[in-house]
């Protein structure tokens, strides 16, 4: 009877609790090592990490202050069982050395090298269809040197340059057809110097000049036949002085002053 069972459990509370703890430890050990043999479990170096009744990782850990601390080679998984990432964790549980990351369909998403949990050197990212998305270079976890980005069809989208995480130097952008779309110049993440935008044919569409991130100096817009259809000047980010607009033929359309 339920009442008799409850009475028994109440009288033997300590023994009951000890049994539960022993059984929990026993089955937890089997679950974490996937081994039935006790000696094999005791000598196991690889463990399975569970979350919400799903294996989400596999690797080595040790117990520190009652908590699991991961180290060495590890693999992590999606809920569908597909590999999510793999690499080595150092004694501080930081990523160290080559790491690979995957989409939930098994396609490679990213390959990077880490040092103390910071990306170091070249990093490669891909779209879910396997096409290359970007080639980056890192130093101390920040973008440094050349950066390349690609369209979904594999054509080059952008080439730019970074120094200590900030965009510096020339950036070239391309259309989905592969033609040059714009040429920008940067200094510490801000426009600096001449900026040029192009028609899909490669002809100039617009030119401007920036100083310390603000438009400063001559501005021109072009018709596709090369005619300057608008020109003027900027001071401290605002239009200034005399401006002119022309038809594609070159005939003056209007003049105004700021």
PDB file of N, CA and C in Angstrom, residues 49-153:
ATOM      1  N   UNK A  49      28.702  15.523 -22.677  1.00  0.00           N
ATOM      2  CA  UNK A  49      28.010  16.581 -21.933  1.00  0.00           C
ATOM      3  C   UNK A  49      26.559  16.642 -22.386  1.00  0.00           C
ATOM      4  N   UNK A  50      25.634  16.569 -21.424  1.00  0.00           N
ATOM      5  CA  UNK A  50      24.196  16.516 -21.716  1.00  0.00           C
ATOM      6  C   UNK A  50      23.517  17.816 -21.326  1.00  0.00           C
ATOM      7  N   UNK A  51      22.526  18.200 -22.111  1.00  0.00           N
ATOM      8  CA  UNK A  51      21.698  19.362 -21.796  1.00  0.00           C
ATOM      9  C   UNK A  51      20.283  19.091 -22.313  1.00  0.00           C
ATOM     10  N   UNK A  52      19.299  19.122 -21.408  1.00  0.00           N
ATOM     11  CA  UNK A  52      17.903  18.828 -21.780  1.00  0.00           C
ATOM     12  C   UNK A  52      17.786  17.490 -22.502  1.00  0.00           C
ATOM     13  N   UNK A  53      18.439  16.471 -21.915  1.00  0.00           N
ATOM     14  CA  UNK A  53      18.368  15.094 -22.439  1.00  0.00           C
ATOM     15  C   UNK A  53      18.941  14.946 -23.843  1.00  0.00           C
ATOM     16  N   UNK A  54      19.843  15.848 -24.212  1.00  0.00           N
ATOM     17  CA  UNK A  54      20.526  15.744 -25.496  1.00  0.00           C
ATOM     18  C   UNK A  54      22.032  15.893 -25.287  1.00  0.00           C
ATOM     19  N   UNK A  55      22.807  15.112 -26.031  1.00  0.00           N
ATOM     20  CA  UNK A  55      24.260  15.259 -25.992  1.00  0.00           C
ATOM     21  C   UNK A  55      24.627  16.514 -26.766  1.00  0.00           C
ATOM     22  N   UNK A  56      25.212  17.504 -26.083  1.00  0.00           N
ATOM     23  CA  UNK A  56      25.583  18.752 -26.742  1.00  0.00           C
ATOM     24  C   UNK A  56      27.096  18.938 -26.860  1.00  0.00           C
ATOM     25  N   UNK A  57      27.864  17.994 -26.253  1.00  0.00           N
ATOM     26  CA  UNK A  57      29.307  18.108 -26.356  1.00  0.00           C
ATOM     27  C   UNK A  57      30.006  16.824 -25.968  1.00  0.00           C
ATOM     28  N   UNK A  58      31.258  16.690 -26.394  1.00  0.00           N
ATOM     29  CA  UNK A  58      32.063  15.517 -26.056  1.00  0.00           C
ATOM     30  C   UNK A  58      33.516  15.942 -25.920  1.00  0.00           C
ATOM     31  N   UNK A  59      34.114  15.602 -24.755  1.00  0.00           N
ATOM     32  CA  UNK A  59      35.496  15.955 -24.517  1.00  0.00           C
ATOM     33  C   UNK A  59      35.904  15.628 -23.094  1.00  0.00           C
ATOM     34  N   UNK A  60      36.988  16.243 -22.646  1.00  0.00           N
ATOM     35  CA  UNK A  60      37.499  15.980 -21.298  1.00  0.00           C
ATOM     36  C   UNK A  60      37.111  17.111 -20.351  1.00  0.00           C
ATOM     37  N   UNK A  61      36.903  16.732 -19.095  1.00  0.00           N
ATOM     38  CA  UNK A  61      36.708  17.748 -18.059  1.00  0.00           C
ATOM     39  C   UNK A  61      37.259  17.244 -16.741  1.00  0.00           C
ATOM     40  N   UNK A  62      37.465  18.167 -15.843  1.00  0.00           N
ATOM     41  CA  UNK A  62      37.842  17.842 -14.476  1.00  0.00           C
ATOM     42  C   UNK A  62      36.922  18.622 -13.543  1.00  0.00           C
ATOM     43  N   UNK A  63      36.843  18.187 -12.328  1.00  0.00           N
ATOM     44  CA  UNK A  63      35.978  18.848 -11.357  1.00  0.00           C
ATOM     45  C   UNK A  63      36.813  19.796 -10.512  1.00  0.00           C
ATOM     46  N   UNK A  64      36.432  21.076 -10.530  1.00  0.00           N
ATOM     47  CA  UNK A  64      37.075  22.097  -9.692  1.00  0.00           C
ATOM     48  C   UNK A  64      36.001  22.841  -8.922  1.00  0.00           C
ATOM     49  N   UNK A  65      36.136  22.828  -7.593  1.00  0.00           N
ATOM     50  CA  UNK A  65      35.157  23.492  -6.727  1.00  0.00           C
ATOM     51  C   UNK A  65      33.733  23.014  -7.020  1.00  0.00           C
ATOM     52  N   UNK A  66      33.633  21.711  -7.308  1.00  0.00           N
ATOM     53  CA  UNK A  66      32.320  21.132  -7.534  1.00  0.00           C
ATOM     54  C   UNK A  66      31.747  21.377  -8.913  1.00  0.00           C
ATOM     55  N   UNK A  67      32.517  21.985  -9.807  1.00  0.00           N
ATOM     56  CA  UNK A  67      32.017  22.293 -11.144  1.00  0.00           C
ATOM     57  C   UNK A  67      32.891  21.645 -12.219  1.00  0.00           C
ATOM     58  N   UNK A  68      32.267  21.316 -13.353  1.00  0.00           N
ATOM     59  CA  UNK A  68      33.000  20.744 -14.463  1.00  0.00           C
ATOM     60  C   UNK A  68      33.786  21.842 -15.181  1.00  0.00           C
ATOM     61  N   UNK A  69      35.051  21.557 -15.442  1.00  0.00           N
ATOM     62  CA  UNK A  69      35.887  22.508 -16.187  1.00  0.00           C
ATOM     63  C   UNK A  69      36.437  21.796 -17.415  1.00  0.00           C
ATOM     64  N   UNK A  70      36.043  22.279 -18.591  1.00  0.00           N
ATOM     65  CA  UNK A  70      36.429  21.637 -19.851  1.00  0.00           C
ATOM     66  C   UNK A  70      37.870  21.969 -20.214  1.00  0.00           C
ATOM     67  N   UNK A  71      38.534  20.985 -20.867  1.00  0.00           N
ATOM     68  CA  UNK A  71      39.882  21.227 -21.392  1.00  0.00           C
ATOM     69  C   UNK A  71      40.177  20.210 -22.485  1.00  0.00           C
ATOM     70  N   UNK A  72      41.212  20.499 -23.281  1.00  0.00           N
ATOM     71  CA  UNK A  72      41.616  19.574 -24.330  1.00  0.00           C
ATOM     72  C   UNK A  72      40.686  19.607 -25.533  1.00  0.00           C
ATOM     73  N   UNK A  73      40.785  18.591 -26.418  1.00  0.00           N
ATOM     74  CA  UNK A  73      39.928  18.544 -27.617  1.00  0.00           C
ATOM     75  C   UNK A  73      38.447  18.387 -27.250  1.00  0.00           C
ATOM     76  N   UNK A  74      37.601  19.199 -27.900  1.00  0.00           N
ATOM     77  CA  UNK A  74      36.162  19.130 -27.652  1.00  0.00           C
ATOM     78  C   UNK A  74      35.397  19.204 -28.961  1.00  0.00           C
ATOM     79  N   UNK A  75      34.231  18.553 -28.953  1.00  0.00           N
ATOM     80  CA  UNK A  75      33.264  18.675 -30.043  1.00  0.00           C
ATOM     81  C   UNK A  75      31.930  19.080 -29.435  1.00  0.00           C
ATOM     82  N   UNK A  76      31.211  19.975 -30.133  1.00  0.00           N
ATOM     83  CA  UNK A  76      29.884  20.399 -29.690  1.00  0.00           C
ATOM     84  C   UNK A  76      28.884  20.120 -30.806  1.00  0.00           C
ATOM     85  N   UNK A  77      27.618  19.853 -30.424  1.00  0.00           N
ATOM     86  CA  UNK A  77      26.634  19.364 -31.384  1.00  0.00           C
ATOM     87  C   UNK A  77      25.334  20.178 -31.353  1.00  0.00           C
ATOM     88  N   UNK A  78      24.653  20.188 -32.505  1.00  0.00           N
ATOM     89  CA  UNK A  78      23.295  20.727 -32.583  1.00  0.00           C
ATOM     90  C   UNK A  78      22.311  19.699 -32.011  1.00  0.00           C
ATOM     91  N   UNK A  79      21.080  20.133 -31.815  1.00  0.00           N
ATOM     92  CA  UNK A  79      20.056  19.234 -31.285  1.00  0.00           C
ATOM     93  C   UNK A  79      19.740  18.091 -32.246  1.00  0.00           C
ATOM     94  N   UNK A  80      20.050  18.282 -33.553  1.00  0.00           N
ATOM     95  CA  UNK A  80      19.807  17.212 -34.528  1.00  0.00           C
ATOM     96  C   UNK A  80      20.977  16.229 -34.618  1.00  0.00           C
ATOM     97  N   UNK A  81      22.004  16.436 -33.757  1.00  0.00           N
ATOM     98  CA  UNK A  81      23.153  15.538 -33.731  1.00  0.00           C
ATOM     99  C   UNK A  81      24.302  15.950 -34.620  1.00  0.00           C
ATOM    100  N   UNK A  82      24.080  16.932 -35.500  1.00  0.00           N
ATOM    101  CA  UNK A  82      25.145  17.392 -36.390  1.00  0.00           C
ATOM    102  C   UNK A  82      26.223  18.133 -35.596  1.00  0.00           C
ATOM    103  N   UNK A  83      27.453  17.978 -36.061  1.00  0.00           N
ATOM    104  CA  UNK A  83      28.577  18.666 -35.436  1.00  0.00           C
ATOM    105  C   UNK A  83      28.407  20.180 -35.562  1.00  0.00           C
ATOM    106  N   UNK A  84      28.554  20.896 -34.452  1.00  0.00           N
ATOM    107  CA  UNK A  84      28.420  22.351 -34.426  1.00  0.00           C
ATOM    108  C   UNK A  84      29.778  23.038 -34.446  1.00  0.00           C
ATOM    109  N   UNK A  85      30.717  22.528 -33.653  1.00  0.00           N
ATOM    110  CA  UNK A  85      32.069  23.099 -33.619  1.00  0.00           C
ATOM    111  C   UNK A  85      33.025  22.090 -33.011  1.00  0.00           C
ATOM    112  N   UNK A  86      34.313  22.269 -33.298  1.00  0.00           N
ATOM    113  CA  UNK A  86      35.321  21.419 -32.674  1.00  0.00           C
ATOM    114  C   UNK A  86      36.657  22.144 -32.637  1.00  0.00           C
ATOM    115  N   UNK A  87      37.424  21.838 -31.586  1.00  0.00           N
ATOM    116  CA  UNK A  87      38.718  22.460 -31.395  1.00  0.00           C
ATOM    117  C   UNK A  87      39.238  22.134 -30.015  1.00  0.00           C
ATOM    118  N   UNK A  88      40.265  22.841 -29.590  1.00  0.00           N
ATOM    119  CA  UNK A  88      40.915  22.581 -28.301  1.00  0.00           C
ATOM    120  C   UNK A  88      40.648  23.726 -27.333  1.00  0.00           C
ATOM    121  N   UNK A  89      40.353  23.369 -26.082  1.00  0.00           N
ATOM    122  CA  UNK A  89      40.199  24.345 -25.003  1.00  0.00           C
ATOM    123  C   UNK A  89      41.411  24.250 -24.080  1.00  0.00           C
ATOM    124  N   UNK A  90      41.960  25.399 -23.680  1.00  0.00           N
ATOM    125  CA  UNK A  90      43.116  25.375 -22.787  1.00  0.00           C
ATOM    126  C   UNK A  90      42.677  25.209 -21.331  1.00  0.00           C
ATOM    127  N   UNK A  91      43.610  25.342 -20.410  1.00  0.00           N
ATOM    128  CA  UNK A  91      43.312  25.118 -18.994  1.00  0.00           C
ATOM    129  C   UNK A  91      42.322  26.127 -18.434  1.00  0.00           C
ATOM    130  N   UNK A  92      42.129  27.246 -19.135  1.00  0.00           N
ATOM    131  CA  UNK A  92      41.158  28.260 -18.699  1.00  0.00           C
ATOM    132  C   UNK A  92      39.836  28.175 -19.461  1.00  0.00           C
ATOM    133  N   UNK A  93      39.658  27.079 -20.212  1.00  0.00           N
ATOM    134  CA  UNK A  93      38.475  26.859 -21.042  1.00  0.00           C
ATOM    135  C   UNK A  93      38.383  27.844 -22.207  1.00  0.00           C
ATOM    136  N   UNK A  94      39.529  28.438 -22.581  1.00  0.00           N
ATOM    137  CA  UNK A  94      39.582  29.339 -23.731  1.00  0.00           C
ATOM    138  C   UNK A  94      39.941  28.550 -24.990  1.00  0.00           C
ATOM    139  N   UNK A  95      39.400  28.971 -26.118  1.00  0.00           N
ATOM    140  CA  UNK A  95      39.748  28.333 -27.395  1.00  0.00           C
ATOM    141  C   UNK A  95      41.227  28.566 -27.686  1.00  0.00           C
ATOM    142  N   UNK A  96      41.893  27.513 -28.168  1.00  0.00           N
ATOM    143  CA  UNK A  96      43.321  27.609 -28.441  1.00  0.00           C
ATOM    144  C   UNK A  96      43.654  26.746 -29.652  1.00  0.00           C
ATOM    145  N   UNK A  97      44.258  27.366 -30.671  1.00  0.00           N
ATOM    146  CA  UNK A  97      44.594  26.626 -31.874  1.00  0.00           C
ATOM    147  C   UNK A  97      43.460  26.625 -32.886  1.00  0.00           C
ATOM    148  N   UNK A  98      43.506  25.727 -33.885  1.00  0.00           N
ATOM    149  CA  UNK A  98      42.481  25.701 -34.951  1.00  0.00           C
ATOM    150  C   UNK A  98      41.105  25.291 -34.409  1.00  0.00           C
ATOM    151  N   UNK A  99      40.078  26.008 -34.864  1.00  0.00           N
ATOM    152  CA  UNK A  99      38.687  25.664 -34.557  1.00  0.00           C
ATOM    153  C   UNK A  99      37.882  25.667 -35.839  1.00  0.00           C
ATOM    154  N   UNK A 100      36.909  24.758 -35.912  1.00  0.00           N
ATOM    155  CA  UNK A 100      35.992  24.695 -37.045  1.00  0.00           C
ATOM    156  C   UNK A 100      34.561  24.802 -36.545  1.00  0.00           C
ATOM    157  N   UNK A 101      33.744  25.547 -37.286  1.00  0.00           N
ATOM    158  CA  UNK A 101      32.338  25.729 -36.944  1.00  0.00           C
ATOM    159  C   UNK A 101      31.496  25.310 -38.149  1.00  0.00           C
ATOM    160  N   UNK A 102      30.317  24.706 -37.876  1.00  0.00           N
ATOM    161  CA  UNK A 102      29.497  24.142 -38.939  1.00  0.00           C
ATOM    162  C   UNK A 102      28.043  24.614 -38.847  1.00  0.00           C
ATOM    163  N   UNK A 103      27.367  24.632 -39.997  1.00  0.00           N
ATOM    164  CA  UNK A 103      25.924  24.851 -40.022  1.00  0.00           C
ATOM    165  C   UNK A 103      25.237  23.557 -39.588  1.00  0.00           C
ATOM    166  N   UNK A 104      23.937  23.649 -39.289  1.00  0.00           N
ATOM    167  CA  UNK A 104      23.213  22.465 -38.807  1.00  0.00           C
ATOM    168  C   UNK A 104      22.958  21.424 -39.898  1.00  0.00           C
ATOM    169  N   UNK A 105      23.342  21.753 -41.142  1.00  0.00           N
ATOM    170  CA  UNK A 105      23.234  20.753 -42.218  1.00  0.00           C
ATOM    171  C   UNK A 105      24.568  20.048 -42.475  1.00  0.00           C
ATOM    172  N   UNK A 106      25.586  20.364 -41.660  1.00  0.00           N
ATOM    173  CA  UNK A 106      26.892  19.733 -41.775  1.00  0.00           C
ATOM    174  C   UNK A 106      27.889  20.487 -42.624  1.00  0.00           C
ATOM    175  N   UNK A 107      27.473  21.584 -43.261  1.00  0.00           N
ATOM    176  CA  UNK A 107      28.371  22.380 -44.103  1.00  0.00           C
ATOM    177  C   UNK A 107      29.290  23.239 -43.238  1.00  0.00           C
ATOM    178  N   UNK A 108      30.552  23.314 -43.625  1.00  0.00           N
ATOM    179  CA  UNK A 108      31.515  24.136 -42.898  1.00  0.00           C
ATOM    180  C   UNK A 108      31.103  25.602 -42.924  1.00  0.00           C
ATOM    181  N   UNK A 109      31.090  26.241 -41.754  1.00  0.00           N
ATOM    182  CA  UNK A 109      30.700  27.641 -41.623  1.00  0.00           C
ATOM    183  C   UNK A 109      31.911  28.562 -41.447  1.00  0.00           C
ATOM    184  N   UNK A 110      32.875  28.112 -40.635  1.00  0.00           N
ATOM    185  CA  UNK A 110      34.034  28.978 -40.343  1.00  0.00           C
ATOM    186  C   UNK A 110      35.227  28.144 -39.912  1.00  0.00           C
ATOM    187  N   UNK A 111      36.413  28.586 -40.329  1.00  0.00           N
ATOM    188  CA  UNK A 111      37.670  28.013 -39.850  1.00  0.00           C
ATOM    189  C   UNK A 111      38.537  29.148 -39.343  1.00  0.00           C
ATOM    190  N   UNK A 112      38.923  29.071 -38.076  1.00  0.00           N
ATOM    191  CA  UNK A 112      39.738  30.123 -37.479  1.00  0.00           C
ATOM    192  C   UNK A 112      40.776  29.511 -36.554  1.00  0.00           C
ATOM    193  N   UNK A 113      41.809  30.292 -36.272  1.00  0.00           N
ATOM    194  CA  UNK A 113      42.829  29.902 -35.297  1.00  0.00           C
ATOM    195  C   UNK A 113      42.723  30.850 -34.112  1.00  0.00           C
ATOM    196  N   UNK A 114      42.736  30.271 -32.919  1.00  0.00           N
ATOM    197  CA  UNK A 114      42.570  31.071 -31.702  1.00  0.00           C
ATOM    198  C   UNK A 114      43.824  31.041 -30.828  1.00  0.00           C
ATOM    199  N   UNK A 115      44.002  32.112 -30.097  1.00  0.00           N
ATOM    200  CA  UNK A 115      45.047  32.194 -29.081  1.00  0.00           C
ATOM    201  C   UNK A 115      44.427  32.883 -27.872  1.00  0.00           C
ATOM    202  N   UNK A 116      44.296  32.150 -26.767  1.00  0.00           N
ATOM    203  CA  UNK A 116      43.667  32.672 -25.552  1.00  0.00           C
ATOM    204  C   UNK A 116      42.275  33.228 -25.852  1.00  0.00           C
ATOM    205  N   UNK A 117      41.509  32.482 -26.650  1.00  0.00           N
ATOM    206  CA  UNK A 117      40.112  32.804 -26.983  1.00  0.00           C
ATOM    207  C   UNK A 117      39.955  33.973 -27.950  1.00  0.00           C
ATOM    208  N   UNK A 118      41.058  34.442 -28.535  1.00  0.00           N
ATOM    209  CA  UNK A 118      41.007  35.518 -29.524  1.00  0.00           C
ATOM    210  C   UNK A 118      41.460  34.976 -30.874  1.00  0.00           C
ATOM    211  N   UNK A 119      40.755  35.374 -31.946  1.00  0.00           N
ATOM    212  CA  UNK A 119      41.136  34.914 -33.284  1.00  0.00           C
ATOM    213  C   UNK A 119      42.485  35.517 -33.661  1.00  0.00           C
ATOM    214  N   UNK A 120      43.342  34.686 -34.240  1.00  0.00           N
ATOM    215  CA  UNK A 120      44.687  35.125 -34.613  1.00  0.00           C
ATOM    216  C   UNK A 120      45.027  34.563 -35.987  1.00  0.00           C
ATOM    217  N   UNK A 121      45.417  35.448 -36.920  1.00  0.00           N
ATOM    218  CA  UNK A 121      45.763  34.984 -38.255  1.00  0.00           C
ATOM    219  C   UNK A 121      44.555  34.968 -39.176  1.00  0.00           C
ATOM    220  N   UNK A 122      44.625  34.150 -40.221  1.00  0.00           N
ATOM    221  CA  UNK A 122      43.556  34.149 -41.222  1.00  0.00           C
ATOM    222  C   UNK A 122      42.344  33.347 -40.759  1.00  0.00           C
ATOM    223  N   UNK A 123      41.170  33.889 -41.038  1.00  0.00           N
ATOM    224  CA  UNK A 123      39.903  33.242 -40.731  1.00  0.00           C
ATOM    225  C   UNK A 123      39.103  33.128 -42.019  1.00  0.00           C
ATOM    226  N   UNK A 124      38.419  32.003 -42.174  1.00  0.00           N
ATOM    227  CA  UNK A 124      37.642  31.735 -43.392  1.00  0.00           C
ATOM    228  C   UNK A 124      36.197  31.442 -43.021  1.00  0.00           C
ATOM    229  N   UNK A 125      35.255  32.143 -43.659  1.00  0.00           N
ATOM    230  CA  UNK A 125      33.828  31.917 -43.418  1.00  0.00           C
ATOM    231  C   UNK A 125      33.146  31.530 -44.728  1.00  0.00           C
ATOM    232  N   UNK A 126      32.071  30.716 -44.611  1.00  0.00           N
ATOM    233  CA  UNK A 126      31.367  30.243 -45.805  1.00  0.00           C
ATOM    234  C   UNK A 126      29.857  30.377 -45.652  1.00  0.00           C
ATOM    235  N   UNK A 127      29.179  30.510 -46.798  1.00  0.00           N
ATOM    236  CA  UNK A 127      27.726  30.474 -46.809  1.00  0.00           C
ATOM    237  C   UNK A 127      27.260  29.039 -46.561  1.00  0.00           C
ATOM    238  N   UNK A 128      25.964  28.885 -46.329  1.00  0.00           N
ATOM    239  CA  UNK A 128      25.409  27.565 -46.057  1.00  0.00           C
ATOM    240  C   UNK A 128      25.473  26.656 -47.280  1.00  0.00           C
ATOM    241  N   UNK A 129      25.621  27.253 -48.474  1.00  0.00           N
ATOM    242  CA  UNK A 129      25.743  26.443 -49.689  1.00  0.00           C
ATOM    243  C   UNK A 129      27.186  26.008 -49.948  1.00  0.00           C
ATOM    244  N   UNK A 130      28.100  26.392 -49.043  1.00  0.00           N
ATOM    245  CA  UNK A 130      29.496  26.000 -49.166  1.00  0.00           C
ATOM    246  C   UNK A 130      30.379  27.017 -49.848  1.00  0.00           C
ATOM    247  N   UNK A 131      29.773  28.027 -50.492  1.00  0.00           N
ATOM    248  CA  UNK A 131      30.560  29.067 -51.159  1.00  0.00           C
ATOM    249  C   UNK A 131      31.276  29.943 -50.121  1.00  0.00           C
ATOM    250  N   UNK A 132      32.437  30.408 -50.503  1.00  0.00           N
ATOM    251  CA  UNK A 132      33.225  31.263 -49.625  1.00  0.00           C
ATOM    252  C   UNK A 132      32.500  32.580 -49.363  1.00  0.00           C
ATOM    253  N   UNK A 133      32.396  32.983 -48.089  1.00  0.00           N
ATOM    254  CA  UNK A 133      31.774  34.252 -47.702  1.00  0.00           C
ATOM    255  C   UNK A 133      32.820  35.331 -47.433  1.00  0.00           C
ATOM    256  N   UNK A 134      33.861  34.991 -46.682  1.00  0.00           N
ATOM    257  CA  UNK A 134      34.879  35.994 -46.394  1.00  0.00           C
ATOM    258  C   UNK A 134      36.208  35.354 -46.046  1.00  0.00           C
ATOM    259  N   UNK A 135      37.273  36.083 -46.322  1.00  0.00           N
ATOM    260  CA  UNK A 135      38.621  35.754 -45.873  1.00  0.00           C
ATOM    261  C   UNK A 135      39.108  36.939 -45.055  1.00  0.00           C
ATOM    262  N   UNK A 136      39.314  36.719 -43.771  1.00  0.00           N
ATOM    263  CA  UNK A 136      39.698  37.803 -42.873  1.00  0.00           C
ATOM    264  C   UNK A 136      41.079  37.519 -42.284  1.00  0.00           C
ATOM    265  N   UNK A 137      41.716  38.572 -41.811  1.00  0.00           N
ATOM    266  CA  UNK A 137      42.967  38.432 -41.075  1.00  0.00           C
ATOM    267  C   UNK A 137      42.816  39.129 -39.735  1.00  0.00           C
ATOM    268  N   UNK A 138      43.273  38.449 -38.683  1.00  0.00           N
ATOM    269  CA  UNK A 138      43.112  38.976 -37.327  1.00  0.00           C
ATOM    270  C   UNK A 138      44.448  39.071 -36.599  1.00  0.00           C
ATOM    271  N   UNK A 139      44.493  40.040 -35.683  1.00  0.00           N
ATOM    272  CA  UNK A 139      45.623  40.181 -34.780  1.00  0.00           C
ATOM    273  C   UNK A 139      45.066  40.564 -33.412  1.00  0.00           C
ATOM    274  N   UNK A 140      45.336  39.737 -32.421  1.00  0.00           N
ATOM    275  CA  UNK A 140      44.810  39.957 -31.063  1.00  0.00           C
ATOM    276  C   UNK A 140      43.285  40.089 -31.056  1.00  0.00           C
ATOM    277  N   UNK A 141      42.619  39.301 -31.896  1.00  0.00           N
ATOM    278  CA  UNK A 141      41.166  39.287 -31.897  1.00  0.00           C
ATOM    279  C   UNK A 141      40.504  40.393 -32.687  1.00  0.00           C
ATOM    280  N   UNK A 142      41.298  41.238 -33.364  1.00  0.00           N
ATOM    281  CA  UNK A 142      40.739  42.342 -34.141  1.00  0.00           C
ATOM    282  C   UNK A 142      41.133  42.194 -35.610  1.00  0.00           C
ATOM    283  N   UNK A 143      40.243  42.642 -36.492  1.00  0.00           N
ATOM    284  CA  UNK A 143      40.566  42.606 -37.918  1.00  0.00           C
ATOM    285  C   UNK A 143      41.836  43.397 -38.189  1.00  0.00           C
ATOM    286  N   UNK A 144      42.711  42.807 -39.001  1.00  0.00           N
ATOM    287  CA  UNK A 144      43.991  43.461 -39.292  1.00  0.00           C
ATOM    288  C   UNK A 144      44.469  42.978 -40.658  1.00  0.00           C
ATOM    289  N   UNK A 145      44.881  43.923 -41.498  1.00  0.00           N
ATOM    290  CA  UNK A 145      45.336  43.613 -42.853  1.00  0.00           C
ATOM    291  C   UNK A 145      44.141  43.421 -43.803  1.00  0.00           C
ATOM    292  N   UNK A 146      44.285  42.619 -44.827  1.00  0.00           N
ATOM    293  CA  UNK A 146      43.282  42.534 -45.893  1.00  0.00           C
ATOM    294  C   UNK A 146      42.032  41.753 -45.479  1.00  0.00           C
ATOM    295  N   UNK A 147      40.874  42.258 -45.932  1.00  0.00           N
ATOM    296  CA  UNK A 147      39.588  41.600 -45.715  1.00  0.00           C
ATOM    297  C   UNK A 147      38.905  41.453 -47.067  1.00  0.00           C
ATOM    298  N   UNK A 148      38.435  40.225 -47.367  1.00  0.00           N
ATOM    299  CA  UNK A 148      37.723  39.980 -48.617  1.00  0.00           C
ATOM    300  C   UNK A 148      36.359  39.372 -48.314  1.00  0.00           C
ATOM    301  N   UNK A 149      35.339  39.884 -48.999  1.00  0.00           N
ATOM    302  CA  UNK A 149      33.988  39.353 -48.851  1.00  0.00           C
ATOM    303  C   UNK A 149      33.446  38.982 -50.226  1.00  0.00           C
ATOM    304  N   UNK A 150      32.642  37.904 -50.271  1.00  0.00           N
ATOM    305  CA  UNK A 150      32.160  37.368 -51.538  1.00  0.00           C
ATOM    306  C   UNK A 150      30.633  37.289 -51.560  1.00  0.00           C
ATOM    307  N   UNK A 151      30.083  37.323 -52.761  1.00  0.00           N
ATOM    308  CA  UNK A 151      28.648  37.116 -52.935  1.00  0.00           C
ATOM    309  C   UNK A 151      28.332  35.617 -52.836  1.00  0.00           C
ATOM    310  N   UNK A 152      27.048  35.318 -52.731  1.00  0.00           N
ATOM    311  CA  UNK A 152      26.556  33.946 -52.620  1.00  0.00           C
ATOM    312  C   UNK A 152      26.916  33.111 -53.845  1.00  0.00           C
ATOM    313  N   UNK A 153      27.123  33.801 -54.997  1.00  0.00           N
ATOM    314  CA  UNK A 153      27.463  33.082 -56.224  1.00  0.00           C
ATOM    315  C   UNK A 153      28.968  32.885 -56.394  1.00  0.00           C
TER     316      UNK A 153
END
